[in-house]
Amino acid sequence: MRPRGCRGALLPAALLVLLGAGPPPPPAPTPAPRALWVVRNTLASREETERAVSDCARIGCTLLFLQVSGRWDAWFPSGVFPAGQGGPANDDNLAHAIRLAHARGIRVHAWVNSLLAWSADDAPRDPRHVFHTHPEWFLTGVDGRSIVRLSRRELDARRLEGYFLEPSLAPVRTELRRLVLELATRYELDGIHLDYIRFPSAAWGFHPQIRERYRAEAGVDPRELYTRERELTAERGAQWLARARGAWLAWHRESISRLVRLIARDLETVRPGLELSAAVLANPASARDDFGQDWMAWLEEGTLDVAVPMVYRPSARGVLELLDRIGAGGDPPGRVFAGVSLQFLEPAEIPPIEGLMGRSGADGLAIFSYNLLRGDARALRLLEAR
């Protein structure tokens, strides 16, 4: 039954409309979803874990990319990877973080650095780390050198983030899949978030086993396509060389795509509905051709649920321009969160970006990273007020 007096209470509003005052203003639009990357050292203590989840809720994040493996190590009790240096001794702070986040309506994707296995000046202290146990699993360059033979100074000179593993090797794929399956089956996660799921550049991926495999399939040594450029051009022509290089690069990037598909299939088998997301390079064509990261295809085929292109630019205008270029060919074929970095932007610049990014087809925004917000009351306040 309608409460008495309700009808009369509606009359003033109706009269206002008749008198030309017009209807009330529409409600404010719902803010775009906001995600936050949380670097692994947050899991070192229960107190830091609780603080991170609380701050995430405070600034309106509904999705956490919580790093659980940074350098082929584990910041949770793992039977696959060795413990991370400086990680929690015995506490399972990952499980604690998931419980706290879910209680606040926040979803959690476990963030895994997929193929970047090490980056520090000194080698890992743990003798069980892959850097020590399987140096033969690491990438080989077009110059024939294994990446593990490079010093940190040489890595920097070549603009390499660190020591990458070879995705075409079955043992590498198996170990990474084992870690992902461990996470998916032991924790009430909402998704897995892959990072560094790519080559460091097209100059890498010439492992001796891979060269032999490709030579058996294609009849040419892929390394010679670059080291014998002049001779091959003279013998077979520039067009042949261009086609041969294109075929190699397509084969090369398929090793990354195959790994992503295997992980997606594993998740569908053990946890149907568990999402797969990935941090990806912002320029789709360059990501595909130069780094073997064909993330637009992964979205289109349904292998990837959410792509997070890292549109790391030093101004809101630069971020929006890059987002517009990503969406220039039409809406991306799946969900896309725009990844922005507080290394380049002020916190006050983020809400205006969120208000305008919908024109590019972006579905949400991801902020890198909580560690740059932690303890900054002003930054948290600016992000809270949106």
mmCIF file of C-alpha atoms in Angstrom:
data_model
loop_
_atom_site.group_PDB
_atom_site.id
_atom_site.type_symbol
_atom_site.label_atom_id
_atom_site.label_comp_id
_atom_site.label_asym_id
_atom_site.label_seq_id
_atom_site.Cartn_x
_atom_site.Cartn_y
_atom_site.Cartn_z
ATOM 1 C CA MET A 1 0.000 0.000 0.000
ATOM 2 C CA ARG A 2 1.227 3.509 -0.831
ATOM 3 C CA PRO A 3 1.957 5.492 2.356
ATOM 4 C CA ARG A 4 -0.520 8.226 3.084
ATOM 5 C CA GLY A 5 0.667 11.632 2.017
ATOM 6 C CA CYS A 6 2.993 10.270 -0.658
ATOM 7 C CA ARG A 7 0.857 11.517 -3.543
ATOM 8 C CA GLY A 8 0.696 15.010 -2.109
ATOM 9 C CA ALA A 9 4.433 15.072 -1.657
ATOM 10 C CA LEU A 10 4.844 14.622 -5.417
ATOM 11 C CA LEU A 11 2.695 17.633 -6.350
ATOM 12 C CA PRO A 12 5.300 20.367 -5.832
ATOM 13 C CA ALA A 13 7.710 18.659 -8.219
ATOM 14 C CA ALA A 14 4.987 18.292 -10.857
ATOM 15 C CA LEU A 15 4.010 21.945 -10.472
ATOM 16 C CA LEU A 16 7.628 22.983 -10.937
ATOM 17 C CA VAL A 17 7.730 21.134 -14.249
ATOM 18 C CA LEU A 18 4.462 22.767 -15.386
ATOM 19 C CA LEU A 19 5.808 26.187 -14.445
ATOM 20 C CA GLY A 20 8.843 25.698 -16.678
ATOM 21 C CA ALA A 21 11.416 24.871 -14.042
ATOM 22 C CA GLY A 22 12.191 21.655 -15.933
ATOM 23 C CA PRO A 23 13.049 18.220 -14.635
ATOM 24 C CA PRO A 24 15.757 17.733 -12.036
ATOM 25 C CA PRO A 25 19.295 17.369 -13.403
ATOM 26 C CA PRO A 26 20.349 13.840 -14.342
ATOM 27 C CA PRO A 27 22.499 11.983 -11.842
ATOM 28 C CA ALA A 28 26.247 12.284 -12.199
ATOM 29 C CA PRO A 29 27.757 9.569 -14.414
ATOM 30 C CA THR A 30 29.279 6.585 -12.674
ATOM 31 C CA PRO A 31 33.076 6.937 -12.576
ATOM 32 C CA ALA A 32 35.021 4.587 -14.817
ATOM 33 C CA PRO A 33 36.446 1.539 -13.045
ATOM 34 C CA ARG A 34 39.834 2.179 -11.477
ATOM 35 C CA ALA A 35 42.594 -0.383 -10.904
ATOM 36 C CA LEU A 36 45.876 -0.134 -9.030
ATOM 37 C CA TRP A 37 49.162 -1.978 -9.451
ATOM 38 C CA VAL A 38 50.654 -2.970 -6.081
ATOM 39 C CA VAL A 39 54.332 -3.963 -6.138
ATOM 40 C CA ARG A 40 55.385 -7.130 -4.339
ATOM 41 C CA ASN A 41 57.211 -5.617 -1.340
ATOM 42 C CA THR A 42 53.795 -4.653 0.036
ATOM 43 C CA LEU A 43 53.315 -8.353 0.800
ATOM 44 C CA ALA A 44 56.410 -8.383 3.025
ATOM 45 C CA SER A 45 54.317 -7.630 6.121
ATOM 46 C CA ARG A 46 50.726 -8.014 7.214
ATOM 47 C CA GLU A 47 50.582 -4.364 8.275
ATOM 48 C CA GLU A 48 51.667 -3.130 4.831
ATOM 49 C CA THR A 49 49.210 -5.491 3.159
ATOM 50 C CA GLU A 50 46.313 -4.149 5.225
ATOM 51 C CA ARG A 51 47.345 -0.555 4.608
ATOM 52 C CA ALA A 52 47.499 -1.104 0.846
ATOM 53 C CA VAL A 53 44.013 -2.602 0.661
ATOM 54 C CA SER A 54 42.625 0.195 2.831
ATOM 55 C CA ASP A 55 44.206 2.895 0.658
ATOM 56 C CA CYS A 56 42.976 1.142 -2.474
ATOM 57 C CA ALA A 57 39.415 1.239 -1.170
ATOM 58 C CA ARG A 58 39.829 4.863 -0.118
ATOM 59 C CA ILE A 59 40.638 6.055 -3.638
ATOM 60 C CA GLY A 60 37.823 4.065 -5.214
ATOM 61 C CA CYS A 61 39.758 1.225 -6.820
ATOM 62 C CA THR A 62 37.729 -1.855 -7.602
ATOM 63 C CA LEU A 63 40.579 -3.970 -8.969
ATOM 64 C CA LEU A 64 44.043 -4.731 -7.595
ATOM 65 C CA PHE A 65 46.916 -6.041 -9.675
ATOM 66 C CA LEU A 66 48.822 -7.489 -6.726
ATOM 67 C CA GLN A 67 52.348 -8.581 -7.590
ATOM 68 C CA VAL A 68 53.122 -12.075 -6.360
ATOM 69 C CA SER A 69 56.139 -12.885 -8.560
ATOM 70 C CA GLY A 70 58.592 -10.250 -9.699
ATOM 71 C CA ARG A 71 61.699 -12.133 -10.816
ATOM 72 C CA TRP A 72 60.730 -15.798 -11.067
ATOM 73 C CA ASP A 73 60.347 -15.834 -7.316
ATOM 74 C CA ALA A 74 57.305 -16.053 -5.054
ATOM 75 C CA TRP A 75 55.976 -13.615 -2.474
ATOM 76 C CA PHE A 76 53.626 -16.257 -1.142
ATOM 77 C CA PRO A 77 54.266 -19.834 0.072
ATOM 78 C CA SER A 78 55.059 -21.588 -3.218
ATOM 79 C CA GLY A 79 56.067 -25.071 -4.187
ATOM 80 C CA VAL A 80 57.168 -23.905 -7.646
ATOM 81 C CA PHE A 81 59.334 -20.769 -7.371
ATOM 82 C CA PRO A 82 61.820 -19.923 -4.583
ATOM 83 C CA ALA A 83 60.887 -17.252 -2.052
ATOM 84 C CA GLY A 84 61.528 -13.649 -3.032
ATOM 85 C CA GLN A 85 64.429 -11.847 -1.388
ATOM 86 C CA GLY A 86 62.958 -9.765 1.432
ATOM 87 C CA GLY A 87 59.616 -11.516 1.197
ATOM 88 C CA PRO A 88 57.456 -12.719 4.091
ATOM 89 C CA ALA A 89 59.048 -15.494 6.123
ATOM 90 C CA ASN A 90 56.015 -17.653 6.807
ATOM 91 C CA ASP A 91 52.908 -15.466 6.580
ATOM 92 C CA ASP A 92 50.556 -15.941 3.665
ATOM 93 C CA ASN A 93 49.843 -12.264 3.150
ATOM 94 C CA LEU A 94 48.437 -12.943 -0.304
ATOM 95 C CA ALA A 95 45.527 -14.900 1.179
ATOM 96 C CA HIS A 96 45.054 -12.141 3.760
ATOM 97 C CA ALA A 97 45.023 -9.446 1.063
ATOM 98 C CA ILE A 98 42.427 -11.320 -0.980
ATOM 99 C CA ARG A 99 40.123 -11.697 2.035
ATOM 100 C CA LEU A 100 40.428 -8.011 2.925
ATOM 101 C CA ALA A 101 39.900 -6.880 -0.666
ATOM 102 C CA HIS A 102 36.835 -9.044 -1.216
ATOM 103 C CA ALA A 103 35.309 -7.739 2.019
ATOM 104 C CA ARG A 104 35.544 -4.246 0.478
ATOM 105 C CA GLY A 105 34.229 -5.255 -2.935
ATOM 106 C CA ILE A 106 37.666 -5.172 -4.576
ATOM 107 C CA ARG A 107 38.706 -7.836 -7.073
ATOM 108 C CA VAL A 108 42.267 -9.176 -7.104
ATOM 109 C CA HIS A 109 44.397 -10.312 -10.035
ATOM 110 C CA ALA A 110 47.711 -11.979 -9.123
ATOM 111 C CA TRP A 111 50.404 -10.048 -11.010
ATOM 112 C CA VAL A 112 53.200 -12.233 -12.423
ATOM 113 C CA ASN A 113 56.279 -10.990 -14.282
ATOM 114 C CA SER A 114 56.204 -13.748 -16.844
ATOM 115 C CA LEU A 115 59.514 -13.861 -18.733
ATOM 116 C CA LEU A 116 61.688 -11.315 -16.895
ATOM 117 C CA ALA A 117 63.572 -13.569 -14.482
ATOM 118 C CA TRP A 118 66.156 -11.240 -12.949
ATOM 119 C CA SER A 119 67.380 -7.637 -13.164
ATOM 120 C CA ALA A 120 69.595 -6.768 -10.183
ATOM 121 C CA ASP A 121 73.350 -6.130 -10.384
ATOM 122 C CA ASP A 122 74.094 -9.169 -8.238
ATOM 123 C CA ALA A 123 72.902 -12.679 -8.987
ATOM 124 C CA PRO A 124 70.081 -14.135 -6.859
ATOM 125 C CA ARG A 125 71.191 -15.344 -3.440
ATOM 126 C CA ASP A 126 69.009 -18.443 -3.582
ATOM 127 C CA PRO A 127 70.832 -21.273 -5.411
ATOM 128 C CA ARG A 128 67.441 -22.682 -6.460
ATOM 129 C CA HIS A 129 66.677 -19.650 -8.618
ATOM 130 C CA VAL A 130 66.430 -20.322 -12.362
ATOM 131 C CA PHE A 131 69.333 -17.916 -12.943
ATOM 132 C CA HIS A 132 71.579 -20.524 -11.301
ATOM 133 C CA THR A 133 69.808 -23.789 -12.083
ATOM 134 C CA HIS A 134 69.010 -23.272 -15.774
ATOM 135 C CA PRO A 135 71.097 -20.574 -17.465
ATOM 136 C CA GLU A 136 70.427 -22.444 -20.727
ATOM 137 C CA TRP A 137 66.773 -21.372 -20.547
ATOM 138 C CA PHE A 138 67.584 -17.707 -21.144
ATOM 139 C CA LEU A 139 67.391 -15.774 -24.391
ATOM 140 C CA THR A 140 70.166 -15.671 -26.960
ATOM 141 C CA GLY A 141 70.714 -12.570 -29.060
ATOM 142 C CA VAL A 142 71.197 -12.265 -32.797
ATOM 143 C CA ASP A 143 74.910 -11.797 -31.999
ATOM 144 C CA GLY A 144 74.997 -15.312 -30.539
ATOM 145 C CA ARG A 145 75.485 -14.234 -26.914
ATOM 146 C CA SER A 146 73.281 -15.487 -24.105
ATOM 147 C CA ILE A 147 71.620 -12.659 -22.229
ATOM 148 C CA VAL A 148 72.893 -14.060 -18.917
ATOM 149 C CA ARG A 149 76.445 -13.295 -20.058
ATOM 150 C CA LEU A 150 75.730 -9.571 -20.135
ATOM 151 C CA SER A 151 76.643 -7.344 -17.210
ATOM 152 C CA ARG A 152 74.144 -4.909 -15.780
ATOM 153 C CA ARG A 153 76.042 -2.122 -17.547
ATOM 154 C CA GLU A 154 75.723 -3.952 -20.873
ATOM 155 C CA LEU A 155 72.003 -4.478 -20.275
ATOM 156 C CA ASP A 156 71.582 -0.758 -19.659
ATOM 157 C CA ALA A 157 73.573 0.118 -22.779
ATOM 158 C CA ARG A 158 71.187 -2.051 -24.813
ATOM 159 C CA ARG A 159 68.148 -0.618 -22.994
ATOM 160 C CA LEU A 160 67.187 -4.020 -21.607
ATOM 161 C CA GLU A 161 65.189 -4.292 -18.386
ATOM 162 C CA GLY A 162 66.946 -7.460 -17.296
ATOM 163 C CA TYR A 163 67.415 -11.143 -18.025
ATOM 164 C CA PHE A 164 64.591 -12.702 -20.040
ATOM 165 C CA LEU A 165 63.741 -16.362 -20.546
ATOM 166 C CA GLU A 166 63.116 -18.068 -23.902
ATOM 167 C CA PRO A 167 59.348 -18.706 -24.297
ATOM 168 C CA SER A 168 59.851 -21.241 -27.093
ATOM 169 C CA LEU A 169 61.504 -23.698 -24.694
ATOM 170 C CA ALA A 170 59.036 -26.205 -23.264
ATOM 171 C CA PRO A 171 60.562 -26.221 -19.736
ATOM 172 C CA VAL A 172 60.134 -22.439 -19.483
ATOM 173 C CA ARG A 173 56.486 -22.663 -20.488
ATOM 174 C CA THR A 174 55.914 -25.560 -18.105
ATOM 175 C CA GLU A 175 57.379 -23.816 -15.047
ATOM 176 C CA LEU A 176 55.459 -20.600 -15.649
ATOM 177 C CA ARG A 177 52.232 -22.529 -16.162
ATOM 178 C CA ARG A 178 52.872 -24.477 -12.949
ATOM 179 C CA LEU A 179 53.144 -21.214 -11.012
ATOM 180 C CA VAL A 180 49.930 -19.848 -12.538
ATOM 181 C CA LEU A 181 48.092 -23.091 -11.804
ATOM 182 C CA GLU A 182 49.347 -23.020 -8.222
ATOM 183 C CA LEU A 183 47.906 -19.536 -7.793
ATOM 184 C CA ALA A 184 44.634 -20.362 -9.532
ATOM 185 C CA THR A 185 43.954 -23.507 -7.514
ATOM 186 C CA ARG A 186 45.108 -22.359 -4.072
ATOM 187 C CA TYR A 187 43.727 -18.830 -3.867
ATOM 188 C CA GLU A 188 40.309 -17.224 -4.300
ATOM 189 C CA LEU A 189 41.641 -14.902 -6.955
ATOM 190 C CA ASP A 190 39.550 -13.098 -9.537
ATOM 191 C CA GLY A 191 42.228 -13.250 -12.200
ATOM 192 C CA ILE A 192 45.856 -13.640 -13.261
ATOM 193 C CA HIS A 193 47.737 -10.584 -14.532
ATOM 194 C CA LEU A 194 50.692 -11.200 -16.855
ATOM 195 C CA ASP A 195 53.494 -8.657 -17.196
ATOM 196 C CA TYR A 196 56.632 -8.834 -19.353
ATOM 197 C CA ILE A 197 54.877 -11.345 -21.560
ATOM 198 C CA ARG A 198 57.070 -10.412 -24.530
ATOM 199 C CA PHE A 199 60.586 -10.343 -25.919
ATOM 200 C CA PRO A 200 62.837 -7.439 -24.886
ATOM 201 C CA SER A 201 63.249 -6.660 -28.613
ATOM 202 C CA ALA A 202 63.305 -8.389 -31.990
ATOM 203 C CA ALA A 203 67.082 -8.857 -31.587
ATOM 204 C CA TRP A 204 66.452 -11.682 -29.100
ATOM 205 C CA GLY A 205 65.073 -15.185 -29.514
ATOM 206 C CA PHE A 206 67.945 -16.885 -31.368
ATOM 207 C CA HIS A 207 68.530 -19.725 -28.936
ATOM 208 C CA PRO A 208 70.472 -22.594 -30.601
ATOM 209 C CA GLN A 209 67.556 -25.001 -30.149
ATOM 210 C CA ILE A 210 65.145 -22.481 -31.658
ATOM 211 C CA ARG A 211 67.397 -21.841 -34.640
ATOM 212 C CA GLU A 212 67.589 -25.561 -35.362
ATOM 213 C CA ARG A 213 63.843 -25.950 -35.034
ATOM 214 C CA TYR A 214 63.150 -23.058 -37.387
ATOM 215 C CA ARG A 215 65.754 -24.235 -39.888
ATOM 216 C CA ALA A 216 64.034 -27.638 -39.984
ATOM 217 C CA GLU A 217 60.654 -25.991 -40.641
ATOM 218 C CA ALA A 218 61.586 -23.105 -42.934
ATOM 219 C CA GLY A 219 64.894 -24.179 -44.457
ATOM 220 C CA VAL A 220 66.791 -21.117 -43.255
ATOM 221 C CA ASP A 221 68.769 -20.172 -40.164
ATOM 222 C CA PRO A 222 66.925 -17.130 -38.738
ATOM 223 C CA ARG A 223 70.132 -15.642 -37.374
ATOM 224 C CA GLU A 224 71.654 -15.550 -40.851
ATOM 225 C CA LEU A 225 68.755 -13.386 -42.039
ATOM 226 C CA TYR A 226 70.445 -10.615 -40.049
ATOM 227 C CA THR A 227 74.127 -11.586 -39.874
ATOM 228 C CA ARG A 228 74.395 -12.362 -43.632
ATOM 229 C CA GLU A 229 72.133 -9.593 -44.909
ATOM 230 C CA ARG A 230 74.480 -8.447 -47.683
ATOM 231 C CA GLU A 231 75.212 -11.940 -49.007
ATOM 232 C CA LEU A 232 71.572 -13.061 -48.928
ATOM 233 C CA THR A 233 70.432 -9.883 -50.673
ATOM 234 C CA ALA A 234 72.961 -10.517 -53.436
ATOM 235 C CA GLU A 235 72.060 -14.217 -53.706
ATOM 236 C CA ARG A 236 68.261 -14.099 -53.412
ATOM 237 C CA GLY A 237 67.216 -10.469 -53.629
ATOM 238 C CA ALA A 238 65.918 -7.851 -51.228
ATOM 239 C CA GLN A 239 62.289 -8.950 -51.607
ATOM 240 C CA TRP A 240 63.126 -12.518 -50.644
ATOM 241 C CA LEU A 241 65.005 -11.305 -47.572
ATOM 242 C CA ALA A 242 62.112 -9.060 -46.521
ATOM 243 C CA ARG A 243 59.639 -11.942 -46.884
ATOM 244 C CA ALA A 244 61.946 -14.339 -45.031
ATOM 245 C CA ARG A 245 62.365 -11.908 -42.148
ATOM 246 C CA GLY A 246 58.622 -11.342 -42.005
ATOM 247 C CA ALA A 247 58.001 -15.091 -41.824
ATOM 248 C CA TRP A 248 60.565 -15.437 -39.032
ATOM 249 C CA LEU A 249 59.060 -12.592 -37.008
ATOM 250 C CA ALA A 250 55.584 -14.129 -37.336
ATOM 251 C CA TRP A 251 56.946 -17.487 -36.123
ATOM 252 C CA HIS A 252 58.907 -15.704 -33.395
ATOM 253 C CA ARG A 253 55.887 -13.893 -31.944
ATOM 254 C CA GLU A 254 53.756 -17.027 -32.141
ATOM 255 C CA SER A 255 55.866 -18.459 -29.307
ATOM 256 C CA ILE A 256 54.552 -15.702 -27.029
ATOM 257 C CA SER A 257 50.978 -16.088 -28.253
ATOM 258 C CA ARG A 258 51.163 -19.838 -27.770
ATOM 259 C CA LEU A 259 52.256 -19.370 -24.150
ATOM 260 C CA VAL A 260 49.380 -16.965 -23.464
ATOM 261 C CA ARG A 261 46.904 -19.398 -25.028
ATOM 262 C CA LEU A 262 48.254 -22.285 -22.948
ATOM 263 C CA ILE A 263 47.845 -20.266 -19.751
ATOM 264 C CA ALA A 264 44.314 -19.242 -20.756
ATOM 265 C CA ARG A 265 43.443 -22.870 -21.481
ATOM 266 C CA ASP A 266 44.869 -23.980 -18.133
ATOM 267 C CA LEU A 267 42.775 -21.403 -16.288
ATOM 268 C CA GLU A 268 39.630 -22.385 -18.157
ATOM 269 C CA THR A 269 40.259 -26.004 -17.172
ATOM 270 C CA VAL A 270 40.828 -25.507 -13.441
ATOM 271 C CA ARG A 271 38.871 -22.289 -12.764
ATOM 272 C CA PRO A 272 36.326 -21.459 -15.474
ATOM 273 C CA GLY A 273 35.558 -17.754 -15.364
ATOM 274 C CA LEU A 274 38.880 -16.734 -13.821
ATOM 275 C CA GLU A 275 40.037 -13.702 -15.801
ATOM 276 C CA LEU A 276 43.327 -13.331 -17.635
ATOM 277 C CA SER A 277 44.687 -9.806 -17.936
ATOM 278 C CA ALA A 278 48.022 -8.451 -19.137
ATOM 279 C CA ALA A 279 50.065 -5.274 -18.978
ATOM 280 C CA VAL A 280 51.043 -4.570 -22.582
ATOM 281 C CA LEU A 281 53.004 -2.067 -24.626
ATOM 282 C CA ALA A 282 50.827 0.810 -25.735
ATOM 283 C CA ASN A 283 51.482 0.821 -29.490
ATOM 284 C CA PRO A 284 49.778 -2.340 -30.808
ATOM 285 C CA ALA A 285 51.787 -2.503 -34.048
ATOM 286 C CA SER A 286 55.152 -2.008 -32.353
ATOM 287 C CA ALA A 287 54.209 -4.419 -29.565
ATOM 288 C CA ARG A 288 53.443 -7.063 -32.200
ATOM 289 C CA ASP A 289 56.310 -6.478 -34.634
ATOM 290 C CA ASP A 290 59.156 -5.454 -32.329
ATOM 291 C CA PHE A 291 58.368 -7.366 -29.128
ATOM 292 C CA GLY A 292 56.245 -10.346 -30.202
ATOM 293 C CA GLN A 293 53.299 -9.128 -28.114
ATOM 294 C CA ASP A 294 50.215 -9.392 -30.332
ATOM 295 C CA TRP A 295 47.775 -8.287 -27.655
ATOM 296 C CA MET A 296 45.069 -7.040 -30.002
ATOM 297 C CA ALA A 297 44.854 -10.547 -31.465
ATOM 298 C CA TRP A 298 44.709 -12.041 -27.960
ATOM 299 C CA LEU A 299 41.719 -9.847 -27.180
ATOM 300 C CA GLU A 300 40.019 -10.580 -30.485
ATOM 301 C CA GLU A 301 40.317 -14.352 -30.143
ATOM 302 C CA GLY A 302 39.146 -14.241 -26.514
ATOM 303 C CA THR A 303 42.430 -15.494 -25.073
ATOM 304 C CA LEU A 304 42.842 -12.312 -23.039
ATOM 305 C CA ASP A 305 39.980 -10.811 -21.032
ATOM 306 C CA VAL A 306 41.559 -7.455 -20.187
ATOM 307 C CA ALA A 307 44.506 -5.647 -21.797
ATOM 308 C CA VAL A 308 46.209 -2.818 -19.936
ATOM 309 C CA PRO A 309 48.286 -0.801 -22.428
ATOM 310 C CA MET A 310 50.888 1.198 -20.533
ATOM 311 C CA VAL A 311 50.224 4.705 -21.844
ATOM 312 C CA TYR A 312 53.041 6.176 -19.799
ATOM 313 C CA ARG A 313 53.230 9.805 -20.889
ATOM 314 C CA PRO A 314 54.255 12.943 -18.943
ATOM 315 C CA SER A 315 50.985 14.814 -19.476
ATOM 316 C CA ALA A 316 47.267 14.162 -19.520
ATOM 317 C CA ARG A 317 47.174 15.371 -23.114
ATOM 318 C CA GLY A 318 49.856 12.878 -24.127
ATOM 319 C CA VAL A 319 47.963 10.029 -22.460
ATOM 320 C CA LEU A 320 44.714 10.919 -24.214
ATOM 321 C CA GLU A 321 46.406 11.333 -27.607
ATOM 322 C CA LEU A 322 47.984 7.887 -27.313
ATOM 323 C CA LEU A 323 44.663 6.366 -26.243
ATOM 324 C CA ASP A 324 43.018 7.965 -29.267
ATOM 325 C CA ARG A 325 45.642 6.384 -31.539
ATOM 326 C CA ILE A 326 45.015 2.965 -29.987
ATOM 327 C CA GLY A 327 41.302 3.366 -30.693
ATOM 328 C CA ALA A 328 41.754 4.917 -34.134
ATOM 329 C CA GLY A 329 40.950 1.657 -35.902
ATOM 330 C CA GLY A 330 37.683 1.292 -34.014
ATOM 331 C CA ASP A 331 36.888 0.055 -30.546
ATOM 332 C CA PRO A 332 39.410 -2.534 -29.308
ATOM 333 C CA PRO A 333 37.970 -6.053 -29.538
ATOM 334 C CA GLY A 334 37.924 -6.604 -25.760
ATOM 335 C CA ARG A 335 38.143 -4.793 -22.465
ATOM 336 C CA VAL A 336 40.951 -2.251 -22.216
ATOM 337 C CA PHE A 337 42.138 -0.392 -19.134
ATOM 338 C CA ALA A 338 44.451 2.554 -19.759
ATOM 339 C CA GLY A 339 47.606 2.172 -17.678
ATOM 340 C CA VAL A 340 49.080 5.454 -16.405
ATOM 341 C CA SER A 341 52.146 5.996 -14.235
ATOM 342 C CA LEU A 342 52.643 8.325 -11.292
ATOM 343 C CA GLN A 343 56.281 8.464 -12.340
ATOM 344 C CA PHE A 344 55.113 10.774 -15.139
ATOM 345 C CA LEU A 345 51.798 12.261 -13.978
ATOM 346 C CA GLU A 346 50.669 14.221 -10.954
ATOM 347 C CA PRO A 347 47.779 12.633 -9.045
ATOM 348 C CA ALA A 348 45.622 15.679 -9.844
ATOM 349 C CA GLU A 349 45.907 14.896 -13.577
ATOM 350 C CA ILE A 350 44.314 11.466 -13.282
ATOM 351 C CA PRO A 351 40.623 12.339 -12.659
ATOM 352 C CA PRO A 352 40.435 14.578 -15.776
ATOM 353 C CA ILE A 353 41.904 11.739 -17.859
ATOM 354 C CA GLU A 354 39.239 9.400 -16.498
ATOM 355 C CA GLY A 355 36.563 11.868 -17.507
ATOM 356 C CA LEU A 356 37.710 11.988 -21.133
ATOM 357 C CA MET A 357 39.157 8.571 -21.919
ATOM 358 C CA GLY A 358 35.792 7.008 -22.782
ATOM 359 C CA ARG A 359 35.992 8.581 -26.250
ATOM 360 C CA SER A 360 38.888 6.223 -27.057
ATOM 361 C CA GLY A 361 37.007 3.090 -26.054
ATOM 362 C CA ALA A 362 38.898 2.531 -22.793
ATOM 363 C CA ASP A 363 36.825 0.731 -20.163
ATOM 364 C CA GLY A 364 38.775 1.832 -17.106
ATOM 365 C CA LEU A 365 42.066 3.153 -15.805
ATOM 366 C CA ALA A 366 44.953 1.445 -13.985
ATOM 367 C CA ILE A 367 47.426 3.428 -11.882
ATOM 368 C CA PHE A 368 51.097 2.531 -11.466
ATOM 369 C CA SER A 369 51.701 2.196 -8.655
ATOM 370 C CA TYR A 370 50.580 2.036 -5.048
ATOM 371 C CA ASN A 371 54.199 2.267 -3.930
ATOM 372 C CA LEU A 372 54.314 5.799 -5.355
ATOM 373 C CA LEU A 373 51.182 6.711 -3.379
ATOM 374 C CA ARG A 374 51.965 5.042 -0.082
ATOM 375 C CA GLY A 375 52.190 7.556 2.744
ATOM 376 C CA ASP A 376 51.398 10.528 0.470
ATOM 377 C CA ALA A 377 48.322 11.999 2.141
ATOM 378 C CA ARG A 378 47.933 14.734 -0.467
ATOM 379 C CA ALA A 379 48.048 12.316 -3.408
ATOM 380 C CA LEU A 380 45.545 9.990 -1.771
ATOM 381 C CA ARG A 381 43.244 12.920 -1.067
ATOM 382 C CA LEU A 382 43.405 14.127 -4.680
ATOM 383 C CA LEU A 383 42.575 10.671 -6.011
ATOM 384 C CA GLU A 384 39.831 10.216 -3.450
ATOM 385 C CA ALA A 385 37.977 13.331 -4.575
ATOM 386 C CA ARG A 386 36.661 12.316 -7.982
#
